[in-house]
Short mmCIF file of C-alpha atoms in Angstrom, two decimals:
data_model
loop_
_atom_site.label_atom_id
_atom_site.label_comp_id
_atom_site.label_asym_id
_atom_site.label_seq_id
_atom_site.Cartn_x
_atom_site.Cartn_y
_atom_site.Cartn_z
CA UNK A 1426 -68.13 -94.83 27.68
CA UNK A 1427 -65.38 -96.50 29.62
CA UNK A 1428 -62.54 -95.32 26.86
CA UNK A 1429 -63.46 -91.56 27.77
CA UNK A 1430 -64.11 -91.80 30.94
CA UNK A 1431 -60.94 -93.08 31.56
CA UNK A 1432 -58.79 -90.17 29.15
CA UNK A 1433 -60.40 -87.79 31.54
CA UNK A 1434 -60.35 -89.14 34.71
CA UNK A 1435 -56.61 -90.75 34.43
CA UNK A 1436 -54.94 -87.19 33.47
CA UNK A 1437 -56.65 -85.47 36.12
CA UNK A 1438 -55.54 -87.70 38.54
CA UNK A 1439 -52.01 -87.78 37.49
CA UNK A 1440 -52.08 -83.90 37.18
CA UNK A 1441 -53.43 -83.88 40.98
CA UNK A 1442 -51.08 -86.31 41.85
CA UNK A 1443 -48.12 -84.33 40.79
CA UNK A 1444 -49.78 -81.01 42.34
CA UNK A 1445 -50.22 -82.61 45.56
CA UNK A 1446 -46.25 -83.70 45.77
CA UNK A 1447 -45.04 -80.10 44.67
CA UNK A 1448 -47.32 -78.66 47.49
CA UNK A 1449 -45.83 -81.07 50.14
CA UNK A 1450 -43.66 -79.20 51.31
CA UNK A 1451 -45.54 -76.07 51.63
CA UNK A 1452 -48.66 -77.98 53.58
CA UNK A 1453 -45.84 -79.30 55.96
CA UNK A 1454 -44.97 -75.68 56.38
CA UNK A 1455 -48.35 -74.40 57.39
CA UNK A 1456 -48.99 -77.41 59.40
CA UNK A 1457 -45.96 -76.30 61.74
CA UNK A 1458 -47.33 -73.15 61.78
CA UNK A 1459 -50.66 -73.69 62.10
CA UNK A 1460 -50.42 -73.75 66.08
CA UNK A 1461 -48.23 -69.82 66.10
CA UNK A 1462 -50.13 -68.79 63.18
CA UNK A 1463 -54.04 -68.88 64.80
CA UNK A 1464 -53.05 -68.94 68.79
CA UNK A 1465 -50.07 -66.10 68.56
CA UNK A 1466 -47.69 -67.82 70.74
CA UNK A 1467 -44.49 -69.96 70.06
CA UNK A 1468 -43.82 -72.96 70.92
CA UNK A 1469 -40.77 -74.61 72.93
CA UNK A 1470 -39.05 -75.60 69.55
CA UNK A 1471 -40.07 -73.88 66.42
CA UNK A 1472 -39.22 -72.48 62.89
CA UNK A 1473 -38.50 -69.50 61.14
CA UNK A 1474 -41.43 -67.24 60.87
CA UNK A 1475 -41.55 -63.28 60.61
CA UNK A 1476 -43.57 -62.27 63.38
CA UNK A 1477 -41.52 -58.81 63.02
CA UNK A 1478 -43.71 -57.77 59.96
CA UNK A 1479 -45.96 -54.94 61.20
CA UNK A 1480 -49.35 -54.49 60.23
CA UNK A 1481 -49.88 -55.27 56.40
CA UNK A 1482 -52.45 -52.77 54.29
CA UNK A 1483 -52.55 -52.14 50.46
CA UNK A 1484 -49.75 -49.59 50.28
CA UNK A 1485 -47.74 -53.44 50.79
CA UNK A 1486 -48.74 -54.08 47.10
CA UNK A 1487 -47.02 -50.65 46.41
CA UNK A 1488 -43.67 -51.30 47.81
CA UNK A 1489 -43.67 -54.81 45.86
CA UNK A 1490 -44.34 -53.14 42.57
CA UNK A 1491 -41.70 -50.77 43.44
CA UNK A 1492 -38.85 -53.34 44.07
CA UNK A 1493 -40.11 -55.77 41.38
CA UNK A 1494 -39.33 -52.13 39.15
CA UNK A 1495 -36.25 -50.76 40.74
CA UNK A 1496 -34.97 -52.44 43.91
CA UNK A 1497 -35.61 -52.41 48.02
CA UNK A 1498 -32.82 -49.54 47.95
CA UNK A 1499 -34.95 -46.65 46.80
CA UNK A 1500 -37.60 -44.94 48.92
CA UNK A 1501 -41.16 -45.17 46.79
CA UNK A 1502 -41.58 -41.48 47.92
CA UNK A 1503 -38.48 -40.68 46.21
CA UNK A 1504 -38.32 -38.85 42.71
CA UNK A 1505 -36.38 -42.26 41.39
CA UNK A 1506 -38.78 -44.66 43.23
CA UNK A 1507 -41.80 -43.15 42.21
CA UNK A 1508 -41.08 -42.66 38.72
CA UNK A 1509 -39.78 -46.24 38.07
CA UNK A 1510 -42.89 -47.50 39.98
CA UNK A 1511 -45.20 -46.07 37.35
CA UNK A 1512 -43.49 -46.85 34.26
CA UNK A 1513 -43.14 -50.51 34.69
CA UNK A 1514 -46.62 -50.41 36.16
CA UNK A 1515 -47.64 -48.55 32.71
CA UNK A 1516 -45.23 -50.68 30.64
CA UNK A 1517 -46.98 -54.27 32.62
CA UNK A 1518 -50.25 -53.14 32.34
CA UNK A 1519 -49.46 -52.31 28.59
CA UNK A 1520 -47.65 -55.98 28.33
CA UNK A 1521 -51.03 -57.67 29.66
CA UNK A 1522 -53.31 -55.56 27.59
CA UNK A 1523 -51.54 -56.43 24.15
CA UNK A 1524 -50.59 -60.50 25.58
CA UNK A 1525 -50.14 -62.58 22.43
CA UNK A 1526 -52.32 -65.69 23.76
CA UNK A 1527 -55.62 -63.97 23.96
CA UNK A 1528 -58.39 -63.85 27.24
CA UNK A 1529 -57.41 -66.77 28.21
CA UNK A 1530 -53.58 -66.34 28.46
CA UNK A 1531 -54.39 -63.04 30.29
CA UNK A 1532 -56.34 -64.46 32.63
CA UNK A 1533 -53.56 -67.03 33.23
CA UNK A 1534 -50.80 -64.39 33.77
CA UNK A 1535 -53.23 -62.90 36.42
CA UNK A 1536 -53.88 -65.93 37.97
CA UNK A 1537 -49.99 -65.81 39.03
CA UNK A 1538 -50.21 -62.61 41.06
CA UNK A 1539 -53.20 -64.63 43.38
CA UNK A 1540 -50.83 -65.71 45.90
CA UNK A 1541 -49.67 -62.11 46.61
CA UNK A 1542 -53.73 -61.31 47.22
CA UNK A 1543 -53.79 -64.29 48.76
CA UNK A 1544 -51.00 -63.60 51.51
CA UNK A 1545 -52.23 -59.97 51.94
CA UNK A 1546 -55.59 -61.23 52.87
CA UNK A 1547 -54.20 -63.86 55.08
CA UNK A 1548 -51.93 -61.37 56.88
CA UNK A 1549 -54.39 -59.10 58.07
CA UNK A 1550 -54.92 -62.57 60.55
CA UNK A 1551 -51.09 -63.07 60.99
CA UNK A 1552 -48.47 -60.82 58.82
CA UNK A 1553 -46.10 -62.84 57.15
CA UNK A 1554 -46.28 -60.50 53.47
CA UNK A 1555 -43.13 -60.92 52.65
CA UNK A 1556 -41.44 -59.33 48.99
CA UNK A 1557 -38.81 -62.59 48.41
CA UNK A 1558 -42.05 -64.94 48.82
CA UNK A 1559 -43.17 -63.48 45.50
CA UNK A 1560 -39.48 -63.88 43.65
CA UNK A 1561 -40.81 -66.50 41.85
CA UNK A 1562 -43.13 -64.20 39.83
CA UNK A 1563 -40.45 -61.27 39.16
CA UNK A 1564 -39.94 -63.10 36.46
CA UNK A 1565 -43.71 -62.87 34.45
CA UNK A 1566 -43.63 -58.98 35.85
CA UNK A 1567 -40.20 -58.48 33.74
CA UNK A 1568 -42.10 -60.57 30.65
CA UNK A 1569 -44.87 -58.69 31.08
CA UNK A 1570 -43.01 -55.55 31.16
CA UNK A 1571 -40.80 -56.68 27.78
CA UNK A 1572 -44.52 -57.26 26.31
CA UNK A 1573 -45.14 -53.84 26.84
CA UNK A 1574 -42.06 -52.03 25.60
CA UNK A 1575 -42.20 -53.90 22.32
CA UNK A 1576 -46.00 -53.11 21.42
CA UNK A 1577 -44.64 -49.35 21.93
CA UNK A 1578 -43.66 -47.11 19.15
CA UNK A 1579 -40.07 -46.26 18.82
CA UNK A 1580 -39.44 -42.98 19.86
CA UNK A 1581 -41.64 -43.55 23.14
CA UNK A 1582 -39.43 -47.27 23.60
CA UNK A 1583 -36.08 -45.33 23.22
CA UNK A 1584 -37.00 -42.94 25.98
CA UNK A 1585 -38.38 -45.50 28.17
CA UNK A 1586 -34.89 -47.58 27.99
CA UNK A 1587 -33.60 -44.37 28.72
CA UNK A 1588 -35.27 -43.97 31.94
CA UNK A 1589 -35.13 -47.33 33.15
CA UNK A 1590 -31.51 -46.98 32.60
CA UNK A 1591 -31.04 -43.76 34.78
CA UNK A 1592 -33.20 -45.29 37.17
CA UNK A 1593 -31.35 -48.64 37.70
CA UNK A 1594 -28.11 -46.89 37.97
CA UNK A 1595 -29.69 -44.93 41.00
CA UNK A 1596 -30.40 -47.93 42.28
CA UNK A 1597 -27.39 -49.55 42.19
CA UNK A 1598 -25.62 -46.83 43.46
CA UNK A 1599 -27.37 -47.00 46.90
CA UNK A 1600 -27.12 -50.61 46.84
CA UNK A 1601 -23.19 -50.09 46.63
CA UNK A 1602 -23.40 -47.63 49.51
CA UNK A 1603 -25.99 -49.86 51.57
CA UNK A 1604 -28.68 -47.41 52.02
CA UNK A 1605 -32.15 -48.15 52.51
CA UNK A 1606 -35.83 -46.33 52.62
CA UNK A 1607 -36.24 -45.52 56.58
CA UNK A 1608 -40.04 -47.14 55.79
CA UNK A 1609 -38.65 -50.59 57.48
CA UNK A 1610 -41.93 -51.67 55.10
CA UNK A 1611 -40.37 -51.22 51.71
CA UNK A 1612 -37.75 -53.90 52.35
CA UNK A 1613 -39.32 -56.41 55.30
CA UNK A 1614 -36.92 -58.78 55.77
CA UNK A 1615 -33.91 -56.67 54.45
CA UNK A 1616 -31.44 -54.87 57.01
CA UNK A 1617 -28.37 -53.06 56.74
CA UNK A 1618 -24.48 -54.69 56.52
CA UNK A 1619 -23.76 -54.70 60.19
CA UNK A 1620 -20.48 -52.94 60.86
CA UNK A 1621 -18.24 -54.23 63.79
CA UNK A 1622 -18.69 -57.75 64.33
CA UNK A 1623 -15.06 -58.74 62.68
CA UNK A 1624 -13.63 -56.42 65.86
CA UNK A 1625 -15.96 -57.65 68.00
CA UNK A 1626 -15.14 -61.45 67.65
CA UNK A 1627 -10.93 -60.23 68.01
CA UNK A 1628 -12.24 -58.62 71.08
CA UNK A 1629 -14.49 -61.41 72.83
CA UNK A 1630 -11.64 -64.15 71.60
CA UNK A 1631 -8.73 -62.15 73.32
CA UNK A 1632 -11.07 -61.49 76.45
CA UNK A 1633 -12.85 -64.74 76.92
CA UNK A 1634 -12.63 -67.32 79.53
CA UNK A 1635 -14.19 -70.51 79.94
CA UNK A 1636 -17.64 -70.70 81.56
CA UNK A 1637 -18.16 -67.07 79.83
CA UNK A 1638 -21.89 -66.67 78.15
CA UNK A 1639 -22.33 -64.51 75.29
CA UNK A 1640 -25.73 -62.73 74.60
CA UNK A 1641 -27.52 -61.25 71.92
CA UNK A 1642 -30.32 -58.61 71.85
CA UNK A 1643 -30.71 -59.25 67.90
CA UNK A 1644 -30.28 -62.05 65.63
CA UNK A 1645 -28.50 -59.97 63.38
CA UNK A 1646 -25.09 -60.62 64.81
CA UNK A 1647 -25.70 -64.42 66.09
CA UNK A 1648 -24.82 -65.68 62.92
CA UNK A 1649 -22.13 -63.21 61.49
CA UNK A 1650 -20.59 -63.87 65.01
CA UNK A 1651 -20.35 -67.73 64.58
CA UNK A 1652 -18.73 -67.50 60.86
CA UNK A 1653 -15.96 -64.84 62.06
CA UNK A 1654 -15.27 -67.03 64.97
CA UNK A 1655 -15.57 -70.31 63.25
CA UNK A 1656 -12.89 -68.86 60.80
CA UNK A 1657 -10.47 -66.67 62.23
CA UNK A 1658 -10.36 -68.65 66.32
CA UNK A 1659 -9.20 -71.89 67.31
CA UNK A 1660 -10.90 -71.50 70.97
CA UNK A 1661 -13.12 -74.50 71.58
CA UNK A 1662 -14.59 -73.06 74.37
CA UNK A 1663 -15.44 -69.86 72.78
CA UNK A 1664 -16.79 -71.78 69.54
CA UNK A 1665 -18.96 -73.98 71.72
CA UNK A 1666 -20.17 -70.99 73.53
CA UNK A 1667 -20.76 -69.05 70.25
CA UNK A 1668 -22.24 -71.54 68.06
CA UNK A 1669 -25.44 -71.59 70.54
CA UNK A 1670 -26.20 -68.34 69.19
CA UNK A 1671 -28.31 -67.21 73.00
CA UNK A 1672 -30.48 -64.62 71.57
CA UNK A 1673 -32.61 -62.52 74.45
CA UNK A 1674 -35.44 -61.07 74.01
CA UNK A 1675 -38.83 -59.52 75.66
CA UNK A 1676 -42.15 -60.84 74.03
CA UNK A 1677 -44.11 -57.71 75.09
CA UNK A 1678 -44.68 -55.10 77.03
CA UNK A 1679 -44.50 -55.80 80.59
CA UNK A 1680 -43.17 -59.30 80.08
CA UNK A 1681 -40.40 -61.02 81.64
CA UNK A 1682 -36.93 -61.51 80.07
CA UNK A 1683 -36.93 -64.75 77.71
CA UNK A 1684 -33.90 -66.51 76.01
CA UNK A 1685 -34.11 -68.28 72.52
CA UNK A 1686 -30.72 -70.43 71.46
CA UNK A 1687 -30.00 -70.41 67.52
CA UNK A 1688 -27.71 -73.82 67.82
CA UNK A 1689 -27.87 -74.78 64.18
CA UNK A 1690 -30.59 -72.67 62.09
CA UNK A 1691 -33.70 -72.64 63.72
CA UNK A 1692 -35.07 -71.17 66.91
CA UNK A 1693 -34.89 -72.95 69.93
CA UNK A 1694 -36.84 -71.56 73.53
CA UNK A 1695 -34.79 -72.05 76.46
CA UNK A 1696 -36.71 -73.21 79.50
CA UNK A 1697 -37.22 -70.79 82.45
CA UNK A 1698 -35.20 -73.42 84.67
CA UNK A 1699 -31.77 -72.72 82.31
CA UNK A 1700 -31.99 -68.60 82.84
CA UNK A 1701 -28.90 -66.92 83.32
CA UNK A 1702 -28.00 -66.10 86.67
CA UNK A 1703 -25.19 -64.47 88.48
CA UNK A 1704 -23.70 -67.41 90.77
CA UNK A 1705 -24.20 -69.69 88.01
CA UNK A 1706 -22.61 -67.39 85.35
CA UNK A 1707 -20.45 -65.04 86.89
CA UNK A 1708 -19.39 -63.48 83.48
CA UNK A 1709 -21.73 -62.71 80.23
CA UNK A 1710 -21.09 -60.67 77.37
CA UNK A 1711 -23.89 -58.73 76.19
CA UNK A 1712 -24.23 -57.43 72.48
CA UNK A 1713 -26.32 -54.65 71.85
CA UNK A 1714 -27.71 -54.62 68.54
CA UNK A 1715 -30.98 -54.03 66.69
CA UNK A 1716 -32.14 -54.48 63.31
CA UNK A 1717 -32.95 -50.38 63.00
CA UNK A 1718 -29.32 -50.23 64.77
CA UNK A 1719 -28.02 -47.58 62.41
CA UNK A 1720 -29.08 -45.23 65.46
CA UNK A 1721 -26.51 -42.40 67.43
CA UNK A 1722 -27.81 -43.12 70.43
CA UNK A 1723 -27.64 -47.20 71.76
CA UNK A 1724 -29.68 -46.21 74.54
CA UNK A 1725 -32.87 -44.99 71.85
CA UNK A 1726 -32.92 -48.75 71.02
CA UNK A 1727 -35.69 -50.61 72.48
CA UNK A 1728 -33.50 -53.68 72.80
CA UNK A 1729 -31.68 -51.40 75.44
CA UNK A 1730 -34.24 -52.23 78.09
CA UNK A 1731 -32.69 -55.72 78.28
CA UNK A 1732 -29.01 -54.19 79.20
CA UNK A 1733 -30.85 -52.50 82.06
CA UNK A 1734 -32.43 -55.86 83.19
CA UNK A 1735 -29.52 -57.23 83.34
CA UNK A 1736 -27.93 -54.29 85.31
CA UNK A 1737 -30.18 -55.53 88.00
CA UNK A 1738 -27.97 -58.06 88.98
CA UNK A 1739 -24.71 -57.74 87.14
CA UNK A 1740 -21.79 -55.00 87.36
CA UNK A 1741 -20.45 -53.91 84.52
CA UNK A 1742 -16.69 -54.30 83.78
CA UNK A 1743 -16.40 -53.38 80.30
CA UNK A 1744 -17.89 -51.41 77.49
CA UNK A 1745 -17.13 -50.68 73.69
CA UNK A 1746 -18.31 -50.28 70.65
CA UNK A 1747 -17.87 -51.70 67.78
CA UNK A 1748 -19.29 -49.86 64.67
CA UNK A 1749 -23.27 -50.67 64.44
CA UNK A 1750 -22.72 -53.11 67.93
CA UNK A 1751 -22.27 -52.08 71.49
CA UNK A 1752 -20.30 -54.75 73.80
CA UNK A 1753 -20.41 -55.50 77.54
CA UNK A 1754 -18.59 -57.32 79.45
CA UNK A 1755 -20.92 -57.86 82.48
CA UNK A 1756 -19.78 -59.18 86.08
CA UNK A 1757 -21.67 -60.29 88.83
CA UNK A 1758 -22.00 -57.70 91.75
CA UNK A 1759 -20.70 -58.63 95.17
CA UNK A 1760 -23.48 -59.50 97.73
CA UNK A 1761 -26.02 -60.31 95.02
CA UNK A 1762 -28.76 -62.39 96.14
CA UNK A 1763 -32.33 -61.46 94.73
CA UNK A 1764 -32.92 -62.81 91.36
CA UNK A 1765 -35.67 -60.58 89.78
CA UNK A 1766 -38.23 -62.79 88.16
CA UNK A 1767 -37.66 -60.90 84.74
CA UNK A 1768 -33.80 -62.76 85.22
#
């Protein structure tokens, strides 16, 4: 009849309707996406997206257990890492087996680990698995976890504490010192405290002359970069110059030189008319950095082969370094007329 027709069709609309505005602004996401996401190419303006995740396979789900349990700091291959990783697997597994709501709140709590099957599947297309996508469910692992060391017996929930104890203050003590796994896939998205880029900004702001260009091989220091300068120099020019954050960069192998500007937060492509070039800019600093820049030789880095591009056409005056950052000064050569088309 028309009463309970409407009692069912009313709620579920209103429950859609509310689904549909918490989703908005993920669909608006994927719709800006949509066009790097299938065709593998950026366009002139775009957003954030981690096309520096490498290829994503199981041993992903892994490393997300493992710093759900103890933290991106520890190496899973590690005595600490592994052991952590199977007790709060044992101690979640134990949680969802003994679940006070019965099938049907079991099958709920699994339904909130589908988006992590969900983003695996999608990255073997595109990786974008990231660990802080899922930091919304950390908190039903933990539960889940708590579950399970109640339903234990004493002795065996004393000695668990014990362990998890131990193991969190291993943790925590490499988080203090700012280590990390060398797997660059246990913490995607995480990178070492750049050392240096105080210096460096004293050193540009002491050096720097209007009409200079500053340069980046790695995003990591375009941002530090703008705060120290924004806070500690008064040098309009230096700021303007700065807060464009010109990030350069090589899209593949055999591929020219390309430029990206950070101005603001997102990603902007320069266009190939606006290139740096010598009689234009007779002065650019270059910083060498990398996100695997905790290396003893600069000239290992891959984002190396852009200093030597722009040796091409540019002398250079000075060089220093600056903890994890190389500088230099670069000045254009006498008697330079060829532009290379990589410049």
């Amino acid at each position: 009849n028309y009463r309970g027709f409407r009692q069912i069709i009313i709620p579920g609309l209103s429950a859609h309707a509310i689904i549909f505005i918490l989703i908005t602004p993920s669909l608006l996401t994927i719709i800006s996406l949509q066009h790097y996401f299938f065709n593998f190419s950026i366009p002139f303006a775009f957003s954030e997206f981690p096309s520096w995740v490498e290829k994503i396979t199981w041993r992903n789900i892994l490393f997300t257990v493992k710093n759900f349990s103890i933290g991106y700091n520890i190496d899973l291959h590690s005595l600490p890492g592994a052991i952590s990783t199977i007790v709060y697997s044992v101690l979640f597994a134990c949680g969802l087996r003994r679940y006070p709501y019965g099938k049907k709140g079991r099958l709920l709590f699994l339904f909130l680990f589908l988006p992590v099957a969900i983003i695996l599947l999608a990255s073997q297309v595109k990786p974008f698995y990231v660990d802080r996508y899922f930091f919304y469910l950390l908190p039903f692992f933990l539960i889940g976890v708590a579950i399970g060391l109640s339903k234990t017996k004493k002795y065996i929930l004393n000695g668990a504490l014990f362990v998890v104890l131990i193991l969190n203050f291993s943790a925590l003590k490499n988080y203090h010192y700012n280590l990390l796994p060398s797997d660059y896939n246990q913490h995607i998205g995480i990178v070492e405290k750049l050392k240096g880029v105080t210096e460096l900004s004293h050193f540009i702001s002491d050096k720097f002359k209007e009409g200079d260009r500053i340069i980046h091989t790695c995003k990591k220091t375009v941002f530090p970069l703008k705060f120290y300068v924004k806070h500690y120099h008064n040098s309009f020019p230096l700021f303007a110059e700065v807060e464009k954050g010109t990030l350069a960069y090589i899209p593949g192998e055999g591929e020219n030189l390309r430029y990206i500007d950070y101005k603001g937060t997102h990603p902007r492509l320069i266009d190939i008319e606006n290139m740096y070039k010598p009689k234009v800019h007779p002065r650019v600093w270059l910083i060498l950095s990398a996100f695997s820049s905790r290396k003893a030789v600069k000239e290992n880095l891959p984002e190396y082969l852009i200093v030597e591009l722009f040796k091409n056409n540019y002398c250079i005056e000075k060089c220093k370094e600056f903890g994890d950052v190389r500088l230099y000064l670069l000045k254009s050569c006498e008697n330079t007329f060829n532009i290379p088309a990589a410049l």
